[in-house]
mmCIF file of C-alpha atoms and ligand atoms in Angstrom:
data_model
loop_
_atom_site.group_PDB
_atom_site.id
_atom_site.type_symbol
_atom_site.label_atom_id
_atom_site.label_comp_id
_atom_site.label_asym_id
_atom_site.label_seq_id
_atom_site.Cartn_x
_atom_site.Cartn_y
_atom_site.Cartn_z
ATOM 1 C CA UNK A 1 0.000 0.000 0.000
ATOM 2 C CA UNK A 2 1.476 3.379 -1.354
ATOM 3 C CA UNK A 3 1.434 5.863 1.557
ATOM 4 C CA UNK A 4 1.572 9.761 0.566
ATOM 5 C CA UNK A 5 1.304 11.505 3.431
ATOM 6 C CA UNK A 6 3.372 10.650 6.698
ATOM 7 C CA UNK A 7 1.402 10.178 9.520
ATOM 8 C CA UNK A 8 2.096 12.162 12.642
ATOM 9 C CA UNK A 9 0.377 11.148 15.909
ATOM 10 C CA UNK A 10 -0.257 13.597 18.631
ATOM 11 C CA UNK A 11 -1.999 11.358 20.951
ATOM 12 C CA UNK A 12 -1.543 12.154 24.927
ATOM 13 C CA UNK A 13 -1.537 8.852 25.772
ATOM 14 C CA UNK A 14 -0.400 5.388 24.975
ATOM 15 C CA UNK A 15 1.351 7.578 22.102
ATOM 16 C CA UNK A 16 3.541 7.885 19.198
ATOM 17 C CA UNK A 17 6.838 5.693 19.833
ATOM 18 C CA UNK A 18 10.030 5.817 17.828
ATOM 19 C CA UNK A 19 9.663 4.338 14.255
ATOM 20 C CA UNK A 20 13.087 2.338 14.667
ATOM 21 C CA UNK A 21 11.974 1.158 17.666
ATOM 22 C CA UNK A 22 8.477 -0.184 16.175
ATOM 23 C CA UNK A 23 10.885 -1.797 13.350
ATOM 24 C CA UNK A 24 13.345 -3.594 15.334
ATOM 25 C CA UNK A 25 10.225 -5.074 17.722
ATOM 26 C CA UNK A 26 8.880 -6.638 14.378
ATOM 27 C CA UNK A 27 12.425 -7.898 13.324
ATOM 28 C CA UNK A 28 12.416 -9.516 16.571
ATOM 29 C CA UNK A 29 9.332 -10.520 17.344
ATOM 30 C CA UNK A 30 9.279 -14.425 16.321
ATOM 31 C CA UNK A 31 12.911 -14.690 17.144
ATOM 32 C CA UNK A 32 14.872 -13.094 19.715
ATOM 33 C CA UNK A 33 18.377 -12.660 18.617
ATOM 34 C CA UNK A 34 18.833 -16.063 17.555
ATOM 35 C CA UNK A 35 16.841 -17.716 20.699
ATOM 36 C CA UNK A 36 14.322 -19.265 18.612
ATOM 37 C CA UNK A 37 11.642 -17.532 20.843
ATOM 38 C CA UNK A 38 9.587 -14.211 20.549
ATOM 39 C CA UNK A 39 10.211 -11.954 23.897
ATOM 40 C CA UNK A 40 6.638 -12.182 25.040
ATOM 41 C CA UNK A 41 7.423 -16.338 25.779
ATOM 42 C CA UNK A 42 10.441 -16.034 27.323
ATOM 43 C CA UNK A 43 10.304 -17.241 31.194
ATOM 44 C CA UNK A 44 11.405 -13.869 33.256
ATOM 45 C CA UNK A 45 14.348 -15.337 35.059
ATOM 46 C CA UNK A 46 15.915 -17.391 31.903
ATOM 47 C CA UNK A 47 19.234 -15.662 31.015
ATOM 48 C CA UNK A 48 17.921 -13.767 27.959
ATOM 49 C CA UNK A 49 15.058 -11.401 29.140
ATOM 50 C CA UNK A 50 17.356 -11.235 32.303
ATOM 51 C CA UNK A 51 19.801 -9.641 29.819
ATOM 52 C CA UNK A 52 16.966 -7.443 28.479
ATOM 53 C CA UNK A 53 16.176 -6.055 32.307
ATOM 54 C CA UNK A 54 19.578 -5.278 33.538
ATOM 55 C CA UNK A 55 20.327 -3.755 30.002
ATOM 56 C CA UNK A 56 16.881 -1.721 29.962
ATOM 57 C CA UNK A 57 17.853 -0.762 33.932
ATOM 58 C CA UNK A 58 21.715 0.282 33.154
ATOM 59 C CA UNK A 59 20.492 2.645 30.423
ATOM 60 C CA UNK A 60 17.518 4.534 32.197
ATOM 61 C CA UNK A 61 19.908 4.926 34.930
ATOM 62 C CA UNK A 62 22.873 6.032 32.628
ATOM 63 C CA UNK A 63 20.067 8.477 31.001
ATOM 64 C CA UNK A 64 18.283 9.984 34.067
ATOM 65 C CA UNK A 65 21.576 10.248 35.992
ATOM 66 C CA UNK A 66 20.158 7.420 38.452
ATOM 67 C CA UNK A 67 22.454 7.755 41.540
ATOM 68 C CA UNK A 68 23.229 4.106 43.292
ATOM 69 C CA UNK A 69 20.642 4.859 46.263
ATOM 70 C CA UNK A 70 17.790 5.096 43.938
ATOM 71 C CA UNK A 71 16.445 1.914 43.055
ATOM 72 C CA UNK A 72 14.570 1.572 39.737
ATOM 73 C CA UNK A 73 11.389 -0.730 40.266
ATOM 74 C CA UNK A 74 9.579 -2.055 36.672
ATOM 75 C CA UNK A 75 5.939 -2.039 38.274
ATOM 76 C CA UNK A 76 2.176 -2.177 37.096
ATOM 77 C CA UNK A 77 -0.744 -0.830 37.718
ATOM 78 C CA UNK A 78 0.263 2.796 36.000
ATOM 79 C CA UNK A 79 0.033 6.436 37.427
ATOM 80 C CA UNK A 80 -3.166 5.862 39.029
ATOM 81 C CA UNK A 81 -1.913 2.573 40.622
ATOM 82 C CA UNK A 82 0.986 4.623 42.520
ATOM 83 C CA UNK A 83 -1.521 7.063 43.761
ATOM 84 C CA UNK A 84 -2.187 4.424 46.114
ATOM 85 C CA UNK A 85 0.725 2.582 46.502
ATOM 86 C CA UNK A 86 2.681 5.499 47.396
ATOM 87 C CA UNK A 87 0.815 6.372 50.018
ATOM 88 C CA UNK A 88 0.540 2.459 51.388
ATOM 89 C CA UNK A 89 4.471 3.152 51.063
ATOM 90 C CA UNK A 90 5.220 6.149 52.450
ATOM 91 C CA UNK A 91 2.772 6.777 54.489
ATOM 92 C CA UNK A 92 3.562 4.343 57.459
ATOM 93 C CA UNK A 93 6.693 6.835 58.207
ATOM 94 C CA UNK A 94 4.911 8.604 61.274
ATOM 95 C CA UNK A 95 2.443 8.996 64.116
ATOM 96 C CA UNK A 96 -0.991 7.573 61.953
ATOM 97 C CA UNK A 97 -2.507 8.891 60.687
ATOM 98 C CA UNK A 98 0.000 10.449 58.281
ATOM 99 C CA UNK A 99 -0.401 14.118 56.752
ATOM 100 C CA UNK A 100 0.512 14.329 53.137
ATOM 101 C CA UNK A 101 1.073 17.434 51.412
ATOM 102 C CA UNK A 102 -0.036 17.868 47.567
ATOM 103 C CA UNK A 103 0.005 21.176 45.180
ATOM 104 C CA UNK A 104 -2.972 20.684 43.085
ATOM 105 C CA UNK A 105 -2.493 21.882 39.778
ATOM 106 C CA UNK A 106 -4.786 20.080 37.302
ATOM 107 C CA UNK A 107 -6.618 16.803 36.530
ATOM 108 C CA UNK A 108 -3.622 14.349 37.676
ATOM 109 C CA UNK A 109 -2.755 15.540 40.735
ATOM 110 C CA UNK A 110 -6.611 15.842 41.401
ATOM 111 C CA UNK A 111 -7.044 12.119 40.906
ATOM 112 C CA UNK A 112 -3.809 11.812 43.568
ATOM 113 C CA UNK A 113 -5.466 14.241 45.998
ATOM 114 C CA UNK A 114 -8.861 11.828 45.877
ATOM 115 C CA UNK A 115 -7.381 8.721 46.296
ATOM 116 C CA UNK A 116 -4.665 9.629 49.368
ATOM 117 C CA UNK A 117 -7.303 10.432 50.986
ATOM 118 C CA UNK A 118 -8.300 6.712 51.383
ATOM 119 C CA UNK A 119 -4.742 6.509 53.504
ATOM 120 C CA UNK A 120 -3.727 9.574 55.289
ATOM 121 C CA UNK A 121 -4.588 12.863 56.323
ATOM 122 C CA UNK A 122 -4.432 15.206 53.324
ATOM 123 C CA UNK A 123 -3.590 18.853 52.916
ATOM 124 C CA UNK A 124 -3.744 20.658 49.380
ATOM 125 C CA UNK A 125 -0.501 23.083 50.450
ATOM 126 C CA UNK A 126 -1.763 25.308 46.874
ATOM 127 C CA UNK A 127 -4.076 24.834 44.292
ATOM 128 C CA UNK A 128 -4.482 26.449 40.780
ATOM 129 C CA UNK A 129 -8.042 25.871 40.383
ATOM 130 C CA UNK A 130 -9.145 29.264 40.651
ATOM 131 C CA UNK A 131 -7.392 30.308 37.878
ATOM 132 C CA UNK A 132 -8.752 27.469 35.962
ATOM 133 C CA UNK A 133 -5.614 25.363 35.989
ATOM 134 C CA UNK A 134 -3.409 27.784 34.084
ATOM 135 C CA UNK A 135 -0.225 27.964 36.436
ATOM 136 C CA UNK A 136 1.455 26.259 38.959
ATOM 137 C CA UNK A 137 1.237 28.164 42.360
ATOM 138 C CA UNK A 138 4.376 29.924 43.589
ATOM 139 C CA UNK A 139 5.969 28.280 46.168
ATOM 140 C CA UNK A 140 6.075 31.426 47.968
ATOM 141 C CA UNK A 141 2.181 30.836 48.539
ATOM 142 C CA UNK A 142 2.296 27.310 49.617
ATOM 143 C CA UNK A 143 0.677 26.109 52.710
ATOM 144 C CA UNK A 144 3.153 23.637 53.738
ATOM 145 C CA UNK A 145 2.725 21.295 56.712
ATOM 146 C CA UNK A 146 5.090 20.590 59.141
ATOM 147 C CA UNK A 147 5.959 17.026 59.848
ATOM 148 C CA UNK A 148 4.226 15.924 56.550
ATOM 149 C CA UNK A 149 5.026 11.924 55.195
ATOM 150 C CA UNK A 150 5.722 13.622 51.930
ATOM 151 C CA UNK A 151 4.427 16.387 49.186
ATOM 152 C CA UNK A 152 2.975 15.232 46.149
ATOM 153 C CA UNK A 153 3.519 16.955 42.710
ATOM 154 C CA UNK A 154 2.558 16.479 39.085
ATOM 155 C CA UNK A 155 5.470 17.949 37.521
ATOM 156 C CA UNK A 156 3.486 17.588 34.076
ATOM 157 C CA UNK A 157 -0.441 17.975 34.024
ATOM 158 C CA UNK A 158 -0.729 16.250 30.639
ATOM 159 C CA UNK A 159 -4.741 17.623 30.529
ATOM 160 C CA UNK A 160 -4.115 20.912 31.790
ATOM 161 C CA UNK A 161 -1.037 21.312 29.968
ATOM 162 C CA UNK A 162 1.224 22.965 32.935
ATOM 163 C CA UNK A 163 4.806 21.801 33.560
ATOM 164 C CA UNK A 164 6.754 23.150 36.287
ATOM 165 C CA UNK A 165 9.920 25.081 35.832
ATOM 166 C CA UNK A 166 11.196 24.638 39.475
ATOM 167 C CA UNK A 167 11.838 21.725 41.603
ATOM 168 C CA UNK A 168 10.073 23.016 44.933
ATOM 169 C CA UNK A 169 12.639 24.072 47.718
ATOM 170 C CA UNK A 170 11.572 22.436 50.910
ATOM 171 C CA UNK A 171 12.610 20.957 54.238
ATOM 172 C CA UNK A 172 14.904 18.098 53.072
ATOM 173 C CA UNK A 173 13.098 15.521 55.626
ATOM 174 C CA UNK A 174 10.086 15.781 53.139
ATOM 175 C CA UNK A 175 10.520 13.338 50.676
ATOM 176 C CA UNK A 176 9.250 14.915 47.387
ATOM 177 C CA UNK A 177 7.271 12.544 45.382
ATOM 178 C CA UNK A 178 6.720 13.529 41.451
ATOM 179 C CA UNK A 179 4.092 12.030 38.684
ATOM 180 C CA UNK A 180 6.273 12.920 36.018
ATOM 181 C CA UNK A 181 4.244 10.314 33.625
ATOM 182 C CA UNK A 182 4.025 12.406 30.724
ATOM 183 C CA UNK A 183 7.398 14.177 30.575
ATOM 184 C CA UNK A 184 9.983 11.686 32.118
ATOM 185 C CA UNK A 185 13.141 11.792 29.878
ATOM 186 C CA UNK A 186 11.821 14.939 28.291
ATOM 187 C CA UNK A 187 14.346 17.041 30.222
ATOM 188 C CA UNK A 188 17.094 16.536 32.179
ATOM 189 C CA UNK A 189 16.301 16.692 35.762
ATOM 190 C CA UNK A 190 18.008 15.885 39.256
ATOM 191 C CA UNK A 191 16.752 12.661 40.602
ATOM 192 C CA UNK A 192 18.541 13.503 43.896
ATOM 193 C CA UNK A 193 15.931 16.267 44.606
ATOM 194 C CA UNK A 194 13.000 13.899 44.790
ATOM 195 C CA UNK A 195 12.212 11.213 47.077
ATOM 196 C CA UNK A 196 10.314 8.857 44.298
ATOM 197 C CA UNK A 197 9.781 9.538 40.967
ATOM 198 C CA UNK A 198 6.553 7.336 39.295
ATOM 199 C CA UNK A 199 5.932 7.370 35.279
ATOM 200 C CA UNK A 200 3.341 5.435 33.381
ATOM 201 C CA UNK A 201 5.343 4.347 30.674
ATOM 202 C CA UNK A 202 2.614 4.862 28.033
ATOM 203 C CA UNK A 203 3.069 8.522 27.132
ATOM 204 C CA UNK A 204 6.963 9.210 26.956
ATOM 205 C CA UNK A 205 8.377 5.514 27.341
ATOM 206 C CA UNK A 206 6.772 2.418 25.613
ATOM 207 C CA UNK A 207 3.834 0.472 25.842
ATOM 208 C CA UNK A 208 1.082 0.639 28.360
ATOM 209 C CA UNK A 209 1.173 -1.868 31.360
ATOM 210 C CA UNK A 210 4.604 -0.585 32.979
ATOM 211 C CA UNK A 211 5.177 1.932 35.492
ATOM 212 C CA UNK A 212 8.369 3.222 36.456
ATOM 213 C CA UNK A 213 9.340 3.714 39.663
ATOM 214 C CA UNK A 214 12.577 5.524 40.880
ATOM 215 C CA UNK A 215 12.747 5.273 44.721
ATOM 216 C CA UNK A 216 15.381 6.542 47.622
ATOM 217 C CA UNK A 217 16.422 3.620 49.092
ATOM 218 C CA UNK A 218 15.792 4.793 52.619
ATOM 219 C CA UNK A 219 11.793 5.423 51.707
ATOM 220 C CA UNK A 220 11.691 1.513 51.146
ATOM 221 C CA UNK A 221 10.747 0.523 54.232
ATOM 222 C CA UNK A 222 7.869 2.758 55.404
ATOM 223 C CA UNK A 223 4.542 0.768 54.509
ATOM 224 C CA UNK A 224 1.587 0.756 55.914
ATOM 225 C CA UNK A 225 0.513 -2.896 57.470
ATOM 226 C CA UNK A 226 -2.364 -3.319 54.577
ATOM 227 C CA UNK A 227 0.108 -2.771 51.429
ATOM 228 C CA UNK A 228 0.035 -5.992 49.015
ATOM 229 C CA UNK A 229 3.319 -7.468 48.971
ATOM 230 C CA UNK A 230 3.310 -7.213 45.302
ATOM 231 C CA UNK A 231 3.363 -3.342 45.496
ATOM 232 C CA UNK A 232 5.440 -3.001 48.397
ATOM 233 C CA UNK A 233 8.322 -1.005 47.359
ATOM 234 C CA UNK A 234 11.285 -3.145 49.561
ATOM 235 C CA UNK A 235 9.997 -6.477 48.398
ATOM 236 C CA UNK A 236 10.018 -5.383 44.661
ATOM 237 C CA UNK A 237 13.310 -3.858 45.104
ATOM 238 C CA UNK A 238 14.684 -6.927 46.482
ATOM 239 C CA UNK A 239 13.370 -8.995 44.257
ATOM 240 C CA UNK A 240 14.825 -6.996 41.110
ATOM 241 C CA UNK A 241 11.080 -6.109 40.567
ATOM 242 C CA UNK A 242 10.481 -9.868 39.710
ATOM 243 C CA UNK A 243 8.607 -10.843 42.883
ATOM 244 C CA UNK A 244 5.734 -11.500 40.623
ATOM 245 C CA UNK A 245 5.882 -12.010 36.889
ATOM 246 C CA UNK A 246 7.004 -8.219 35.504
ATOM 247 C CA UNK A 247 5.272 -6.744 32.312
ATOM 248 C CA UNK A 248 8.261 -8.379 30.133
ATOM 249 C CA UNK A 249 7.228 -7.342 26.693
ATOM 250 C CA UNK A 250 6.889 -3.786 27.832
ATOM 251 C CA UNK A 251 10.032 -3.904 29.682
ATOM 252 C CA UNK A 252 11.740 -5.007 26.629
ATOM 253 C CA UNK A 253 10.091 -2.225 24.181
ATOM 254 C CA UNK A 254 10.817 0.525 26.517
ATOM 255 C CA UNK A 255 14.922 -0.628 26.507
ATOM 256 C CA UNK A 256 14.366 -0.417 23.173
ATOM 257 C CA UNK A 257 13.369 3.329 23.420
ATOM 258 C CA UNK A 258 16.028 3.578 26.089
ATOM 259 C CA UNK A 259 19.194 2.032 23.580
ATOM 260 C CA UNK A 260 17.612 4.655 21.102
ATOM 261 C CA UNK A 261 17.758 7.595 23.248
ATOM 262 C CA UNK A 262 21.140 6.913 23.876
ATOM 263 C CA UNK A 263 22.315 6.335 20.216
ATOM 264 C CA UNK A 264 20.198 10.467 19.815
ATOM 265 C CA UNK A 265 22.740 11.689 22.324
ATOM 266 C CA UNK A 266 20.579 11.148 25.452
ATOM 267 C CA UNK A 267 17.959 13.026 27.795
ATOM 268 C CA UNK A 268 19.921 16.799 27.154
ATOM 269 C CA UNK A 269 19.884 16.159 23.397
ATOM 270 C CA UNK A 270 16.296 15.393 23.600
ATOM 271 C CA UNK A 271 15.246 18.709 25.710
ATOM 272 C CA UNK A 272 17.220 20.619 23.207
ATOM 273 C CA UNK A 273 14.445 19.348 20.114
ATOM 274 C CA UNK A 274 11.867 19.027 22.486
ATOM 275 C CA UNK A 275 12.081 23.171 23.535
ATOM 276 C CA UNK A 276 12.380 24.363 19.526
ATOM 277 C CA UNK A 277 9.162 21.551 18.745
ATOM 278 C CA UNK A 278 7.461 23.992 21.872
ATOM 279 C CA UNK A 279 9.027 27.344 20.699
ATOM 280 C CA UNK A 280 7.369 26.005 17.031
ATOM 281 C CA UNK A 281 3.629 25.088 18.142
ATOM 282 C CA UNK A 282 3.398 27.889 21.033
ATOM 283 C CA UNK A 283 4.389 30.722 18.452
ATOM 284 C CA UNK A 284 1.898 29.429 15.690
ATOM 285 C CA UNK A 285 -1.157 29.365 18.292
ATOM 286 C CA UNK A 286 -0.032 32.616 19.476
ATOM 287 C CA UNK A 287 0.639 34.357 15.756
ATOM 288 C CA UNK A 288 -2.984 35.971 16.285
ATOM 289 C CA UNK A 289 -6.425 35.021 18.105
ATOM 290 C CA UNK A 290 -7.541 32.773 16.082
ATOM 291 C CA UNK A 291 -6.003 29.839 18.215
ATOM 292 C CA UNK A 292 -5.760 30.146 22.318
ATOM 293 C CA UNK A 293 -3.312 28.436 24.656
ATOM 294 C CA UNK A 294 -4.234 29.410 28.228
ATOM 295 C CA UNK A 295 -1.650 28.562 30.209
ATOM 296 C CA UNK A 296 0.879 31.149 31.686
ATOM 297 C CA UNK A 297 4.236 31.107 29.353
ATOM 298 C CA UNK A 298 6.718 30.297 31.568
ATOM 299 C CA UNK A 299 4.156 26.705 32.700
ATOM 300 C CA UNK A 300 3.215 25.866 29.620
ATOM 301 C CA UNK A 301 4.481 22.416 29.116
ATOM 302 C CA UNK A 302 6.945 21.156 26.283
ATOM 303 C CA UNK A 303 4.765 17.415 26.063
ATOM 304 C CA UNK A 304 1.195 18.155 26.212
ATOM 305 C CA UNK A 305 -0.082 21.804 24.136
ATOM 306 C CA UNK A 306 -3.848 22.088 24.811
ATOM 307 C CA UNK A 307 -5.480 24.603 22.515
ATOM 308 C CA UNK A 308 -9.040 26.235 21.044
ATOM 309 C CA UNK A 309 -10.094 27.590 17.810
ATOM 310 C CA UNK A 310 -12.134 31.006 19.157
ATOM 311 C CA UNK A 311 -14.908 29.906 16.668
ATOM 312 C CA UNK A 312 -16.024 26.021 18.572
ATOM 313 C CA UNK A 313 -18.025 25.518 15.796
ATOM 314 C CA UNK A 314 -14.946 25.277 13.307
ATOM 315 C CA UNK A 315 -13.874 22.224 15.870
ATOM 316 C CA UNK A 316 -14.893 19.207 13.538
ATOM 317 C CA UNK A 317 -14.221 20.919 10.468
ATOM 318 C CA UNK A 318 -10.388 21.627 11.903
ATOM 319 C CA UNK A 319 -9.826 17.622 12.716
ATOM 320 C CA UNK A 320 -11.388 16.219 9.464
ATOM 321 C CA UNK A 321 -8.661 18.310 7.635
ATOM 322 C CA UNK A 322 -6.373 17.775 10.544
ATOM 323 C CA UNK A 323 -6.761 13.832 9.563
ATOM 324 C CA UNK A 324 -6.597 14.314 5.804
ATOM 325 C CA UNK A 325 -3.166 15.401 6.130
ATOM 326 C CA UNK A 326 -2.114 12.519 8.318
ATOM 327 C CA UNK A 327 -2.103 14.580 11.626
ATOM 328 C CA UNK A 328 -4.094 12.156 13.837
ATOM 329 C CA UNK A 329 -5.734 12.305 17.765
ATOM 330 C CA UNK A 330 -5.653 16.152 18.154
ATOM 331 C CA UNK A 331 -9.264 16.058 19.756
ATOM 332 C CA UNK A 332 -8.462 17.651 23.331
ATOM 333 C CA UNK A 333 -9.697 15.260 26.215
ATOM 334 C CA UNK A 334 -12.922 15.371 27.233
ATOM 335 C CA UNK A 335 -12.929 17.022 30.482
ATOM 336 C CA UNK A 336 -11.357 20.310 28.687
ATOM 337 C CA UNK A 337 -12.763 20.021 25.255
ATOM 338 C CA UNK A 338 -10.707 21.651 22.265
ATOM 339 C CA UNK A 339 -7.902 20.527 20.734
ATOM 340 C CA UNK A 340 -4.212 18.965 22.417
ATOM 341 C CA UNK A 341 -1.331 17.901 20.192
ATOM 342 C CA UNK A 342 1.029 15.867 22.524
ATOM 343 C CA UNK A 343 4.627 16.609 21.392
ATOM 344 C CA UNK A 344 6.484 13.653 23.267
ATOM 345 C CA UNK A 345 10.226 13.006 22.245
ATOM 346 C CA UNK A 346 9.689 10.186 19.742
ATOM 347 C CA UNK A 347 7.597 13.414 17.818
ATOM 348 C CA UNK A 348 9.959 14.244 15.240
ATOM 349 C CA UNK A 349 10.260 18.140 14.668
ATOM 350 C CA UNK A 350 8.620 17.687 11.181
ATOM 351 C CA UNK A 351 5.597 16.253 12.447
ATOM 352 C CA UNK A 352 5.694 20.183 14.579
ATOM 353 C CA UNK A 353 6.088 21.749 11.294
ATOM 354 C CA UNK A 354 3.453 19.696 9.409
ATOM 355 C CA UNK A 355 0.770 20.372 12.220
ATOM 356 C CA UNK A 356 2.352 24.413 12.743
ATOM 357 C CA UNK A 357 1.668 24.389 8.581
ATOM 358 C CA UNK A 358 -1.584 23.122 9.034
ATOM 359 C CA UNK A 359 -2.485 25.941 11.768
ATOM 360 C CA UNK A 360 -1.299 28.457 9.572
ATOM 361 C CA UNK A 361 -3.360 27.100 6.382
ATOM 362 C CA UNK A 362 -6.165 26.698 8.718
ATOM 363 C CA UNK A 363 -6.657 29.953 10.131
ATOM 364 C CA UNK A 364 -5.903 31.691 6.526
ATOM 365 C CA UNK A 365 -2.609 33.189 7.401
HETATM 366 C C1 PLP B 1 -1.690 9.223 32.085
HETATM 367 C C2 PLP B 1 -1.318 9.766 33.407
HETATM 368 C C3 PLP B 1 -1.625 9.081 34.594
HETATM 369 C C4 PLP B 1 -2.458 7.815 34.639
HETATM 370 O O1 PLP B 1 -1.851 6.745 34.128
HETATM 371 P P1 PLP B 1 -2.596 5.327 34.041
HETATM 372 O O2 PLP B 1 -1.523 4.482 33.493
HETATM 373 O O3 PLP B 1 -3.773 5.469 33.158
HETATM 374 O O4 PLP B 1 -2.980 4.931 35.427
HETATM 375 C C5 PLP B 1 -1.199 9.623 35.780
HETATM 376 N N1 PLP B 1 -0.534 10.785 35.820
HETATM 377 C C6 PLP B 1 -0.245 11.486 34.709
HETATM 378 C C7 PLP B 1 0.483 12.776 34.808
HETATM 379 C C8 PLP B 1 -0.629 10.991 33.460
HETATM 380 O O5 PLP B 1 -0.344 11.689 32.342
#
């Protein structure tokens, strides 16, 4: 089948993943480097897809900068999974029950707010709801507690499209915890800073079903008496996160997009694109009013660009053409309405340029 036009996919979520990635998966897939066996049947502690884990782990960690007291846990149940097994974690630090601290600043971290709840005493330090999710609180205004378990943050609201510029600067007892599920390995960042770090690894990573967790090794031990052993961050870690039977394919795909980060010069050579794919999109929607991006400049996230046409009505008229030029899931999510185009790394710049074209030819300019 000829194919004209390339396709670009701006989904938020499980997204676009790197096209030499996708190629060597279907190279391998009924034969694993000469093991006579596709990936997804290999037993999880023969010596191949042990070779595939401890490769996969070595790279992340080379790529994020992983310092040897982190541990790096291959989990399941995705983002909204850790909203509870963090606190079941963390939670049994302290006199119960626990206080956890959480800036509210969109749809994800609202979902984290809810569900702590169930586990501890909760206190919203700052929220951005007022202003219609458009900005992440200054720290200078945040409520903090003292003698919290931890603070929660969603260092990318991949609805709301607000990304924080800072990491927050706060007593260094408080473990930080970040949701950084749709912008891990978007940016270089300082794992050292932050107590755990949880990703879903559908939006920036690989396939849905893993969840990565990057954990302190001295917030291991702090779970609550009714955490399944399964999510229990020590036994995981002990167990190389093979107490139960780990997501393997997954695991193996998302090595696959770590090896190819690497080979593209890593997580600094992937901000660098990643802020000229934002300058690209940001500076088309804001050429005139024809297109509006709410959020305040310096939050508006690199990943997730959430936008309206002034006219609504033009909505369905703006995807059909949208599609016919192979630029595909730019329908915002429901809960916002209007348009998002998710520019994760494996987005190539063109596939900016094709949709910043299209916003152009759109709006008549
Ligand atoms: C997608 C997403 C989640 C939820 O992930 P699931 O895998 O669906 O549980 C949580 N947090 C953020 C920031 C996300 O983008």
């Amino acid at each position: 089948m000829a194919q004209a036009t390339p396709i670009f996919n701006f989904s938020a979520g499980p997204a676009v993943l790197p096209k030499e990635v996708l190629e060597q998966a279907a190279a391998e897939m009924l034969d694993w480097h000469g093991s006579g066996m596709s990936v997804m049947e290999m037993s999880h502690r023969g010596p191949e897809f042990i070779s595939i884990y401890q490769q996969a782990e070595a790279d992340l960690r080379e790529l994020l900068a992983v310092p040897p007291n982190y541990k790096i846990l291959f989990m399941q149940g995705g983002g909204l999974g850790q909203n509870a097994i963090i606190p079941m974690n963390l939670a049994g630090c302290c006199a119960q029950p626990a206080t956890i601290d959480f800036v509210h600043t969109g749809s994800w971290s609202g979902k984290s707010i809810k569900e702590a709840k169930r586990y501890a005493n909760v206190n919203v330090v700052a929220s951005g709801e007022a202003g219609g999710f458009t900005a992440v609180p200054q720290q200078a205004s945040w409520n903090l507690s003292s003698g919290a378990a931890y603070l929660h943050i969603c260092t990318n609201e991949t609805i709301d499209g607000v990304e924080y510029n800072f990491v927050p600067d706060i007593d260094a007892r408080v473990p930080i915890v970040a949701d950084m599920s749709s912008h891990i390995l978007s940016r270089t960042i300082d794992v050292s800073k932050y107590g755990v770090i949880f990703a879903g690894a559908q939006k920036n990573i690989g396939p849905a079903g893993l969840t990565l967790v990057i954990v302190r090794d001295t917030l291991l031990d702090d779970a609550l008496p009714i955490c399944p052993s399964a999510f229990h961050f020590k036994t995981v870690a002990e167990h190389e996160s093979m107490y139960n039977t780990p997501p393997t394919y997954a695991i193996y795909i998302a090595g696959l997009v770590f090896a190819h980060l690497k080979k593209l010069g890593g997580v600094a050579a992937m901000e660098k694109i990643n802020i000229e794919k934002a300058r690209l999109l940001y500076a088309a929607l804001d050429a005139d009013d024809f297109y509006e991006n709410r959020v305040a400049h310096e939050y508006r996230s690199r990943m997730n660009v959430p936008f309206f046409l002034r006219d609504e009505s033009q909505n369905d008229k703006f995807l059909a053409g949208a599609k016919a030029r192979g630029l595909l899931q730019l329908k915002g999510h429901k809960s916002v309405g209007g348009m998002r185009a998710s520019i994760y790394n494996a987005m190539p710049l063109e596939g900016v340029q094709a949709l910043v074209d299209y916003l152009n030819e759109f709006a008549g300019r």
